[in-house]
Amino acid sequence: MFDFPPPQIFLQLSLNGALGGAMYGVAAVGLSLIFGTMRLIFLAQGAMIILAAYFVRALFQSFGIDPFLSLVIVVPVGLAAGWLIYQGLFRKAAVEEDRNISLLIAVGLMFLAENLMTVIWGGNTAGVVTSYTASGIHILGIRTSFTRTMGFLIALAGTGLVMLFLRKTLVGKAVRAASEDMTAASLMGISPHRVNAIAFAVGIALAGAAGVAVATTFPFNPFAGFIFSLKALVALALGGIGSVAGALAGGIILGLIEAYVQFFVGGSWTNAVAYGVFLAVLMFKPEGLFGRPYKKA
């Protein structure tokens, strides 16, 4: 007979799932921006997150910079790196109708990043341990770690800033217009390459922010990024492609699903159920839970 857990345990599960899922969500927001303008599923997003986590670790170990304070370094570096990666690798491929070229470049970039991280930092599991790593926050009898809470706040702040950027700035409005119809946006004088580069830069900057959260919360290794890419893709499908807030919500929903499955069914079923939900959403509600329905031809 199924026994529902006490309310306090259920709330604890929900809190843990939501905090963990927020990191999937912020990665999905970056994917959503890149896909919106370039129509590219950027599979290297997870590798960029892990690369940022190693960068945060290096700043902490070499210069004593607190991981969360390193956001002021990691995010601008991510912006610059995203701009350079687009200009160097994707600029020519972005104008091609065949998106498989860009997809293959993204896969190649993922493998390159993984192997470079292995050469530089080794293949062993790493992490960032600070004086507050084991610290917890107690609210109404529910405990959560300080680092998970900070990761959740980073995800909220990152998503909120992206939404403000897209809605309140001329450049952001140009990105939105291009994501709706690149041809029409071009006729209005919007440069496709400029919009693509901006979206790509912001997407990599979000990967940097996610890397800070990952470095302080989870152990990681050079090959952990692919899982983050898959989970971000699932979160994007759940929330709805084209919805920034939906991408974050999709990540939180995915985190909740994983937490509940792990507790009620077993850890070995976590990924199977998560990917099963992913397929079900694609089959029955392909626009996602918060996306706009597709128009039938």
CSV table of N, CA and C in Angstrom, one decimal, residues 103-266:
chain,number,residue,atom,x,y,z
A,103,LEU,N,25.1,22.5,-36.0
A,103,LEU,CA,24.9,21.5,-35.0
A,103,LEU,C,26.2,20.7,-34.9
A,104,LEU,N,26.8,20.3,-36.0
A,104,LEU,CA,28.1,19.6,-36.0
A,104,LEU,C,29.2,20.4,-35.4
A,105,ILE,N,29.2,21.7,-35.7
A,105,ILE,CA,30.2,22.6,-35.1
A,105,ILE,C,30.0,22.6,-33.5
A,106,ALA,N,28.8,22.7,-33.1
A,106,ALA,CA,28.5,22.7,-31.6
A,106,ALA,C,29.0,21.4,-31.0
A,107,VAL,N,28.7,20.3,-31.7
A,107,VAL,CA,29.2,19.0,-31.1
A,107,VAL,C,30.7,19.0,-31.1
A,108,GLY,N,31.4,19.4,-32.1
A,108,GLY,CA,32.8,19.5,-32.2
A,108,GLY,C,33.4,20.4,-31.1
A,109,LEU,N,32.7,21.5,-30.8
A,109,LEU,CA,33.1,22.4,-29.7
A,109,LEU,C,33.0,21.7,-28.4
A,110,MET,N,31.9,21.0,-28.2
A,110,MET,CA,31.7,20.2,-27.0
A,110,MET,C,32.9,19.3,-26.7
A,111,PHE,N,33.2,18.5,-27.7
A,111,PHE,CA,34.3,17.5,-27.6
A,111,PHE,C,35.7,18.2,-27.3
A,112,LEU,N,35.9,19.3,-28.0
A,112,LEU,CA,37.1,20.1,-27.8
A,112,LEU,C,37.2,20.6,-26.4
A,113,ALA,N,36.1,21.2,-25.9
A,113,ALA,CA,36.1,21.7,-24.5
A,113,ALA,C,36.4,20.6,-23.5
A,114,GLU,N,35.7,19.5,-23.7
A,114,GLU,CA,35.9,18.4,-22.8
A,114,GLU,C,37.3,17.9,-22.7
A,115,ASN,N,37.9,17.7,-23.9
A,115,ASN,CA,39.3,17.2,-23.9
A,115,ASN,C,40.3,18.3,-23.4
A,116,LEU,N,40.0,19.6,-23.7
A,116,LEU,CA,40.9,20.6,-23.1
A,116,LEU,C,40.9,20.6,-21.6
A,117,MET,N,39.7,20.5,-21.1
A,117,MET,CA,39.5,20.5,-19.6
A,117,MET,C,40.2,19.3,-19.0
A,118,THR,N,40.2,18.1,-19.7
A,118,THR,CA,40.9,16.9,-19.2
A,118,THR,C,42.4,17.1,-19.2
A,119,VAL,N,42.9,17.8,-20.3
A,119,VAL,CA,44.3,18.0,-20.4
A,119,VAL,C,44.8,19.0,-19.3
A,120,ILE,N,44.0,20.0,-19.1
A,120,ILE,CA,44.4,21.1,-18.2
A,120,ILE,C,44.2,20.7,-16.7
A,121,TRP,N,43.0,20.2,-16.4
A,121,TRP,CA,42.7,19.9,-15.0
A,121,TRP,C,42.6,18.4,-14.6
A,122,GLY,N,42.8,17.5,-15.6
A,122,GLY,CA,42.7,16.1,-15.3
A,122,GLY,C,41.2,15.6,-15.4
A,123,GLY,N,41.1,14.3,-15.4
A,123,GLY,CA,39.7,13.8,-15.5
A,123,GLY,C,39.1,13.4,-14.2
A,124,ASN,N,39.7,13.7,-13.1
A,124,ASN,CA,39.1,13.3,-11.8
A,124,ASN,C,38.0,14.3,-11.4
A,125,THR,N,37.2,13.9,-10.5
A,125,THR,CA,36.1,14.7,-10.0
A,125,THR,C,36.6,15.8,-9.2
A,126,ALA,N,36.1,17.0,-9.4
A,126,ALA,CA,36.6,18.2,-8.7
A,126,ALA,C,35.4,18.9,-8.0
A,127,GLY,N,35.7,19.9,-7.3
A,127,GLY,CA,34.7,20.7,-6.6
A,127,GLY,C,35.3,21.9,-5.9
A,128,VAL,N,34.4,22.7,-5.4
A,128,VAL,CA,34.9,23.9,-4.7
A,128,VAL,C,34.3,23.8,-3.3
A,129,VAL,N,35.2,23.8,-2.3
A,129,VAL,CA,34.8,23.7,-0.9
A,129,VAL,C,35.2,25.0,-0.2
A,130,THR,N,34.2,25.7,0.4
A,130,THR,CA,34.4,26.9,1.1
A,130,THR,C,34.0,26.8,2.5
A,131,SER,N,34.1,27.8,3.3
A,131,SER,CA,33.8,27.8,4.7
A,131,SER,C,32.3,27.6,4.9
A,132,TYR,N,31.5,27.9,3.8
A,132,TYR,CA,30.0,27.9,4.0
A,132,TYR,C,29.4,26.7,3.1
A,133,THR,N,30.3,25.8,2.6
A,133,THR,CA,29.8,24.7,1.8
A,133,THR,C,28.8,23.9,2.5
A,134,ALA,N,29.0,23.6,3.8
A,134,ALA,CA,28.2,22.7,4.6
A,134,ALA,C,27.1,23.5,5.3
A,135,SER,N,27.0,24.8,5.2
A,135,SER,CA,26.1,25.6,5.9
A,135,SER,C,24.7,25.4,5.4
A,136,GLY,N,23.7,25.5,6.2
A,136,GLY,CA,22.3,25.3,5.9
A,136,GLY,C,21.4,26.4,6.3
A,137,ILE,N,20.3,26.5,5.7
A,137,ILE,CA,19.3,27.5,6.1
A,137,ILE,C,18.0,26.8,6.6
A,138,HIS,N,17.5,27.1,7.7
A,138,HIS,CA,16.3,26.4,8.3
A,138,HIS,C,15.1,27.4,8.2
A,139,ILE,N,14.0,26.9,7.5
A,139,ILE,CA,12.8,27.7,7.4
A,139,ILE,C,11.6,26.8,7.7
A,140,LEU,N,10.9,27.1,8.8
A,140,LEU,CA,9.8,26.3,9.2
A,140,LEU,C,10.1,24.8,9.3
A,141,GLY,N,11.2,24.5,9.8
A,141,GLY,CA,11.6,23.1,10.0
A,141,GLY,C,12.1,22.4,8.7
A,142,ILE,N,12.3,23.2,7.7
A,142,ILE,CA,12.8,22.6,6.4
A,142,ILE,C,14.2,23.2,6.2
A,143,ARG,N,15.1,22.3,5.9
A,143,ARG,CA,16.5,22.7,5.8
A,143,ARG,C,17.0,22.6,4.3
A,144,THR,N,17.7,23.6,3.9
A,144,THR,CA,18.3,23.6,2.6
A,144,THR,C,19.7,24.2,2.7
A,145,SER,N,20.6,23.8,1.8
A,145,SER,CA,21.9,24.3,1.8
A,145,SER,C,22.0,25.7,1.3
A,146,PHE,N,23.0,26.4,1.9
A,146,PHE,CA,23.2,27.8,1.5
A,146,PHE,C,23.6,27.9,0.0
A,147,THR,N,24.4,27.0,-0.5
A,147,THR,CA,24.9,27.0,-1.9
A,147,THR,C,23.7,26.8,-2.8
A,148,ARG,N,22.8,25.8,-2.5
A,148,ARG,CA,21.7,25.6,-3.4
A,148,ARG,C,20.8,26.8,-3.5
A,149,THR,N,20.6,27.4,-2.3
A,149,THR,CA,19.8,28.6,-2.3
A,149,THR,C,20.4,29.7,-3.1
A,150,MET,N,21.7,29.9,-3.0
A,150,MET,CA,22.4,30.9,-3.8
A,150,MET,C,22.3,30.6,-5.3
A,151,GLY,N,22.4,29.3,-5.6
A,151,GLY,CA,22.2,28.9,-7.0
A,151,GLY,C,20.8,29.2,-7.6
A,152,PHE,N,19.8,29.0,-6.7
A,152,PHE,CA,18.4,29.3,-7.1
A,152,PHE,C,18.3,30.9,-7.3
A,153,LEU,N,18.9,31.7,-6.5
A,153,LEU,CA,18.8,33.1,-6.6
A,153,LEU,C,19.5,33.6,-7.9
A,154,ILE,N,20.7,32.9,-8.2
A,154,ILE,CA,21.4,33.2,-9.4
A,154,ILE,C,20.5,33.0,-10.6
A,155,ALA,N,19.8,31.8,-10.6
A,155,ALA,CA,18.9,31.5,-11.7
A,155,ALA,C,17.8,32.5,-11.9
A,156,LEU,N,17.2,32.9,-10.7
A,156,LEU,CA,16.1,33.9,-10.8
A,156,LEU,C,16.7,35.2,-11.3
A,157,ALA,N,17.8,35.6,-10.8
A,157,ALA,CA,18.4,36.9,-11.2
A,157,ALA,C,18.7,36.9,-12.7
A,158,GLY,N,19.4,35.8,-13.1
A,158,GLY,CA,19.8,35.7,-14.5
A,158,GLY,C,18.6,35.7,-15.5
A,159,THR,N,17.6,35.0,-15.1
A,159,THR,CA,16.3,35.0,-15.9
A,159,THR,C,15.7,36.3,-16.0
A,160,GLY,N,15.6,36.9,-14.8
A,160,GLY,CA,14.9,38.2,-14.7
A,160,GLY,C,15.7,39.3,-15.5
A,161,LEU,N,17.0,39.3,-15.5
A,161,LEU,CA,17.8,40.3,-16.2
A,161,LEU,C,17.6,40.0,-17.7
A,162,VAL,N,17.6,38.8,-18.1
A,162,VAL,CA,17.4,38.5,-19.6
A,162,VAL,C,16.0,39.0,-20.0
A,163,MET,N,15.0,38.8,-19.2
A,163,MET,CA,13.7,39.2,-19.6
A,163,MET,C,13.6,40.8,-19.7
A,164,LEU,N,14.3,41.5,-18.7
A,164,LEU,CA,14.3,42.9,-18.8
A,164,LEU,C,15.1,43.4,-20.1
A,165,PHE,N,16.2,42.7,-20.3
A,165,PHE,CA,17.0,43.0,-21.5
A,165,PHE,C,16.1,42.9,-22.8
A,166,LEU,N,15.4,41.8,-22.9
A,166,LEU,CA,14.6,41.5,-24.1
A,166,LEU,C,13.4,42.5,-24.3
A,167,ARG,N,12.9,42.9,-23.1
A,167,ARG,CA,11.6,43.7,-23.2
A,167,ARG,C,11.9,45.2,-23.1
A,168,LYS,N,13.0,45.6,-22.5
A,168,LYS,CA,13.1,47.1,-22.2
A,168,LYS,C,14.3,47.7,-23.0
A,169,THR,N,15.1,47.0,-23.7
A,169,THR,CA,16.1,47.6,-24.5
A,169,THR,C,15.9,47.4,-26.0
A,170,LEU,N,16.4,48.4,-26.8
A,170,LEU,CA,16.3,48.3,-28.2
A,170,LEU,C,17.0,47.0,-28.8
A,171,VAL,N,18.1,46.7,-28.2
A,171,VAL,CA,18.9,45.6,-28.7
A,171,VAL,C,18.1,44.3,-28.4
A,172,GLY,N,17.5,44.3,-27.2
A,172,GLY,CA,16.7,43.1,-26.8
A,172,GLY,C,15.5,42.9,-27.6
A,173,LYS,N,14.9,44.0,-28.0
A,173,LYS,CA,13.7,44.0,-28.8
A,173,LYS,C,14.1,43.5,-30.2
A,174,ALA,N,15.3,43.9,-30.7
A,174,ALA,CA,15.8,43.4,-32.0
A,174,ALA,C,16.0,41.9,-31.9
A,175,VAL,N,16.5,41.4,-30.8
A,175,VAL,CA,16.7,39.9,-30.6
A,175,VAL,C,15.3,39.2,-30.7
A,176,ARG,N,14.3,39.8,-30.0
A,176,ARG,CA,13.0,39.2,-30.0
A,176,ARG,C,12.4,39.2,-31.4
A,177,ALA,N,12.6,40.3,-32.1
A,177,ALA,CA,12.0,40.4,-33.5
A,177,ALA,C,12.7,39.4,-34.4
A,178,ALA,N,14.0,39.2,-34.2
A,178,ALA,CA,14.7,38.2,-35.1
A,178,ALA,C,14.3,36.8,-34.7
A,179,SER,N,14.0,36.5,-33.5
A,179,SER,CA,13.6,35.2,-33.1
A,179,SER,C,12.2,34.9,-33.6
A,180,GLU,N,11.3,35.9,-33.8
A,180,GLU,CA,10.0,35.7,-34.4
A,180,GLU,C,10.1,35.5,-35.9
A,181,ASP,N,10.8,36.3,-36.6
A,181,ASP,CA,11.0,36.2,-38.1
A,181,ASP,C,12.2,37.0,-38.5
A,182,MET,N,13.3,36.2,-38.8
A,182,MET,CA,14.6,36.8,-39.1
A,182,MET,C,14.5,37.5,-40.4
A,183,THR,N,13.7,37.0,-41.4
A,183,THR,CA,13.6,37.7,-42.7
A,183,THR,C,13.0,39.1,-42.5
A,184,ALA,N,11.9,39.1,-41.8
A,184,ALA,CA,11.2,40.4,-41.6
A,184,ALA,C,12.1,41.4,-40.8
A,185,ALA,N,12.8,40.8,-39.8
A,185,ALA,CA,13.7,41.7,-39.0
A,185,ALA,C,14.8,42.3,-39.9
A,186,SER,N,15.3,41.5,-40.8
A,186,SER,CA,16.4,41.9,-41.7
A,186,SER,C,15.8,43.0,-42.6
A,187,LEU,N,14.6,42.9,-43.1
A,187,LEU,CA,14.0,44.0,-43.9
A,187,LEU,C,13.8,45.3,-43.2
A,188,MET,N,13.7,45.2,-41.8
A,188,MET,CA,13.6,46.4,-41.0
A,188,MET,C,14.9,47.0,-40.6
A,189,GLY,N,16.0,46.4,-41.1
A,189,GLY,CA,17.3,47.0,-40.9
A,189,GLY,C,18.1,46.3,-39.7
A,190,ILE,N,17.6,45.2,-39.2
A,190,ILE,CA,18.3,44.5,-38.1
A,190,ILE,C,19.3,43.6,-38.7
A,191,SER,N,20.5,43.6,-38.2
A,191,SER,CA,21.6,42.8,-38.7
A,191,SER,C,21.5,41.4,-38.1
A,192,PRO,N,21.3,40.4,-39.0
A,192,PRO,CA,21.2,39.0,-38.4
A,192,PRO,C,22.4,38.6,-37.7
A,193,HIS,N,23.6,38.9,-38.2
A,193,HIS,CA,24.9,38.5,-37.5
A,193,HIS,C,25.0,39.2,-36.1
A,194,ARG,N,24.6,40.5,-36.1
A,194,ARG,CA,24.7,41.2,-34.8
A,194,ARG,C,23.8,40.6,-33.8
A,195,VAL,N,22.6,40.3,-34.2
A,195,VAL,CA,21.6,39.7,-33.3
A,195,VAL,C,22.0,38.3,-32.8
A,196,ASN,N,22.5,37.5,-33.8
A,196,ASN,CA,23.0,36.2,-33.4
A,196,ASN,C,24.1,36.2,-32.4
A,197,ALA,N,25.1,37.2,-32.7
A,197,ALA,CA,26.2,37.3,-31.8
A,197,ALA,C,25.8,37.7,-30.4
A,198,ILE,N,24.8,38.6,-30.3
A,198,ILE,CA,24.4,39.1,-29.0
A,198,ILE,C,23.7,38.0,-28.2
A,199,ALA,N,22.8,37.3,-28.9
A,199,ALA,CA,22.1,36.2,-28.3
A,199,ALA,C,23.0,35.1,-27.8
A,200,PHE,N,24.0,34.8,-28.7
A,200,PHE,CA,25.0,33.8,-28.3
A,200,PHE,C,25.8,34.2,-27.1
A,201,ALA,N,26.3,35.5,-27.1
A,201,ALA,CA,27.0,36.0,-26.0
A,201,ALA,C,26.3,35.9,-24.7
A,202,VAL,N,25.0,36.3,-24.7
A,202,VAL,CA,24.2,36.2,-23.5
A,202,VAL,C,24.0,34.8,-23.1
A,203,GLY,N,23.8,33.9,-24.1
A,203,GLY,CA,23.6,32.5,-23.7
A,203,GLY,C,24.9,31.9,-23.0
A,204,ILE,N,26.1,32.3,-23.5
A,204,ILE,CA,27.3,31.8,-22.9
A,204,ILE,C,27.5,32.4,-21.5
A,205,ALA,N,27.1,33.7,-21.4
A,205,ALA,CA,27.2,34.4,-20.1
A,205,ALA,C,26.3,33.7,-19.0
A,206,LEU,N,25.1,33.2,-19.5
A,206,LEU,CA,24.2,32.5,-18.6
A,206,LEU,C,24.9,31.1,-18.2
A,207,ALA,N,25.6,30.5,-19.1
A,207,ALA,CA,26.3,29.3,-18.8
A,207,ALA,C,27.3,29.6,-17.8
A,208,GLY,N,28.0,30.7,-17.8
A,208,GLY,CA,29.0,31.1,-16.8
A,208,GLY,C,28.3,31.2,-15.4
A,209,ALA,N,27.1,31.9,-15.4
A,209,ALA,CA,26.4,32.0,-14.1
A,209,ALA,C,26.0,30.7,-13.6
A,210,ALA,N,25.6,29.8,-14.5
A,210,ALA,CA,25.2,28.4,-14.0
A,210,ALA,C,26.5,27.7,-13.5
A,211,GLY,N,27.6,28.0,-14.2
A,211,GLY,CA,28.9,27.3,-13.7
A,211,GLY,C,29.2,27.7,-12.3
A,212,VAL,N,28.9,28.9,-11.9
A,212,VAL,CA,29.2,29.3,-10.5
A,212,VAL,C,28.3,28.5,-9.6
A,213,ALA,N,27.0,28.3,-9.9
A,213,ALA,CA,26.1,27.5,-9.1
A,213,ALA,C,26.6,26.0,-9.0
A,214,VAL,N,27.0,25.5,-10.2
A,214,VAL,CA,27.4,24.1,-10.2
A,214,VAL,C,28.7,23.9,-9.4
A,215,ALA,N,29.6,24.8,-9.5
A,215,ALA,CA,30.9,24.7,-8.9
A,215,ALA,C,30.8,24.6,-7.4
A,216,THR,N,29.8,25.4,-6.8
A,216,THR,CA,29.6,25.5,-5.4
A,216,THR,C,28.7,24.4,-4.8
A,217,THR,N,28.0,23.7,-5.7
A,217,THR,CA,26.9,22.8,-5.2
A,217,THR,C,27.3,21.3,-5.5
A,218,PHE,N,27.8,21.0,-6.7
A,218,PHE,CA,28.0,19.6,-7.1
A,218,PHE,C,29.4,19.3,-7.4
A,219,PRO,N,29.9,18.1,-7.2
A,219,PRO,CA,31.2,17.7,-7.8
A,219,PRO,C,31.0,17.6,-9.3
A,220,PHE,N,32.1,17.8,-10.0
A,220,PHE,CA,32.0,17.8,-11.5
A,220,PHE,C,33.3,17.3,-12.1
A,221,ASN,N,33.2,16.9,-13.3
A,221,ASN,CA,34.3,16.5,-14.1
A,221,ASN,C,34.2,17.0,-15.5
A,222,PRO,N,35.2,16.9,-16.4
A,222,PRO,CA,35.1,17.4,-17.7
A,222,PRO,C,34.0,16.9,-18.6
A,223,PHE,N,33.5,15.7,-18.3
A,223,PHE,CA,32.5,15.1,-19.1
A,223,PHE,C,31.1,15.2,-18.5
A,224,ALA,N,30.9,16.0,-17.5
A,224,ALA,CA,29.6,16.1,-16.9
A,224,ALA,C,28.7,17.1,-17.6
A,225,GLY,N,29.3,17.8,-18.6
A,225,GLY,CA,28.5,18.8,-19.3
A,225,GLY,C,27.4,18.3,-20.2
A,226,PHE,N,27.6,17.1,-20.8
A,226,PHE,CA,26.7,16.6,-21.7
A,226,PHE,C,25.3,16.3,-21.0
A,227,ILE,N,25.4,15.8,-19.7
A,227,ILE,CA,24.2,15.6,-19.0
A,227,ILE,C,23.4,16.9,-18.7
A,228,PHE,N,24.2,18.0,-18.4
A,228,PHE,CA,23.5,19.3,-18.3
A,228,PHE,C,22.9,19.8,-19.6
A,229,SER,N,23.5,19.5,-20.7
A,229,SER,CA,22.9,19.9,-22.0
A,229,SER,C,21.6,19.1,-22.2
A,230,LEU,N,21.6,17.8,-21.9
A,230,LEU,CA,20.4,17.0,-22.1
A,230,LEU,C,19.3,17.5,-21.1
A,231,LYS,N,19.6,17.8,-19.9
A,231,LYS,CA,18.6,18.2,-18.9
A,231,LYS,C,18.1,19.6,-19.3
A,232,ALA,N,19.0,20.5,-19.8
A,232,ALA,CA,18.5,21.8,-20.2
A,232,ALA,C,17.6,21.7,-21.4
A,233,LEU,N,17.9,20.7,-22.3
A,233,LEU,CA,17.0,20.5,-23.5
A,233,LEU,C,15.6,20.0,-23.0
A,234,VAL,N,15.6,19.1,-22.0
A,234,VAL,CA,14.3,18.6,-21.5
A,234,VAL,C,13.6,19.8,-20.9
A,235,ALA,N,14.3,20.6,-20.1
A,235,ALA,CA,13.6,21.8,-19.4
A,235,ALA,C,13.1,22.7,-20.5
A,236,LEU,N,13.8,22.9,-21.6
A,236,LEU,CA,13.4,23.8,-22.6
A,236,LEU,C,12.1,23.3,-23.3
A,237,ALA,N,12.1,22.0,-23.5
A,237,ALA,CA,10.9,21.4,-24.1
A,237,ALA,C,9.7,21.5,-23.2
A,238,LEU,N,9.9,21.3,-21.9
A,238,LEU,CA,8.8,21.3,-20.9
A,238,LEU,C,8.3,22.8,-20.8
A,239,GLY,N,9.2,23.7,-20.8
A,239,GLY,CA,8.7,25.1,-20.6
A,239,GLY,C,8.1,25.7,-21.9
A,240,GLY,N,8.7,25.3,-23.0
A,240,GLY,CA,8.3,25.9,-24.3
A,240,GLY,C,9.3,26.7,-24.9
A,241,ILE,N,9.7,26.3,-26.1
A,241,ILE,CA,10.8,27.1,-26.9
A,241,ILE,C,10.2,28.5,-27.2
A,242,GLY,N,11.1,29.5,-26.9
A,242,GLY,CA,10.7,30.9,-27.1
A,242,GLY,C,10.2,31.6,-25.9
A,243,SER,N,10.1,30.8,-24.8
A,243,SER,CA,9.6,31.5,-23.5
A,243,SER,C,10.8,31.4,-22.5
A,244,VAL,N,11.3,32.6,-22.2
A,244,VAL,CA,12.4,32.7,-21.2
A,244,VAL,C,12.0,32.2,-19.8
A,245,ALA,N,10.9,32.8,-19.4
A,245,ALA,CA,10.4,32.3,-18.1
A,245,ALA,C,10.0,30.9,-18.1
A,246,GLY,N,9.4,30.4,-19.2
A,246,GLY,CA,9.0,29.0,-19.3
A,246,GLY,C,10.2,28.1,-19.3
A,247,ALA,N,11.4,28.5,-19.8
A,247,ALA,CA,12.6,27.7,-19.7
A,247,ALA,C,13.0,27.5,-18.2
A,248,LEU,N,13.0,28.5,-17.5
A,248,LEU,CA,13.3,28.4,-16.0
A,248,LEU,C,12.3,27.5,-15.3
A,249,ALA,N,11.0,27.8,-15.6
A,249,ALA,CA,9.9,27.0,-15.0
A,249,ALA,C,10.1,25.5,-15.4
A,250,GLY,N,10.4,25.2,-16.7
A,250,GLY,CA,10.7,23.9,-17.1
A,250,GLY,C,11.8,23.2,-16.3
A,251,GLY,N,12.8,23.9,-16.1
A,251,GLY,CA,13.9,23.4,-15.3
A,251,GLY,C,13.5,23.0,-13.8
A,252,ILE,N,12.7,23.9,-13.2
A,252,ILE,CA,12.2,23.7,-11.9
A,252,ILE,C,11.3,22.4,-11.9
A,253,ILE,N,10.4,22.3,-12.9
A,253,ILE,CA,9.5,21.2,-13.0
A,253,ILE,C,10.3,19.9,-13.1
A,254,LEU,N,11.4,19.9,-14.0
A,254,LEU,CA,12.2,18.8,-14.1
A,254,LEU,C,12.9,18.4,-12.8
A,255,GLY,N,13.4,19.4,-12.1
A,255,GLY,CA,14.0,19.1,-10.8
A,255,GLY,C,13.0,18.5,-9.8
A,256,LEU,N,11.7,19.0,-9.8
A,256,LEU,CA,10.7,18.4,-9.0
A,256,LEU,C,10.4,16.9,-9.4
A,257,ILE,N,10.3,16.7,-10.7
A,257,ILE,CA,10.1,15.3,-11.1
A,257,ILE,C,11.2,14.4,-10.6
A,258,GLU,N,12.5,14.8,-10.8
A,258,GLU,CA,13.6,14.0,-10.4
A,258,GLU,C,13.6,13.7,-8.9
A,259,ALA,N,13.2,14.7,-8.1
A,259,ALA,CA,13.2,14.6,-6.6
A,259,ALA,C,12.1,13.6,-6.2
A,260,TYR,N,10.9,13.7,-6.8
A,260,TYR,CA,9.8,12.8,-6.4
A,260,TYR,C,10.1,11.4,-6.9
A,261,VAL,N,10.6,11.2,-8.1
A,261,VAL,CA,10.9,9.9,-8.6
A,261,VAL,C,12.0,9.2,-7.8
A,262,GLN,N,13.0,9.9,-7.4
A,262,GLN,CA,14.1,9.4,-6.6
A,262,GLN,C,13.6,8.9,-5.3
A,263,PHE,N,12.6,9.7,-4.7
A,263,PHE,CA,12.1,9.3,-3.3
A,263,PHE,C,11.1,8.2,-3.4
A,264,PHE,N,10.1,8.3,-4.3
A,264,PHE,CA,9.0,7.4,-4.3
A,264,PHE,C,9.3,6.1,-5.1
A,265,VAL,N,10.1,6.2,-6.2
A,265,VAL,CA,10.4,5.0,-7.0
A,265,VAL,C,11.8,4.5,-6.8
A,266,GLY,N,12.8,5.3,-6.9
A,266,GLY,CA,14.2,4.9,-6.8
A,266,GLY,C,15.1,5.7,-7.7
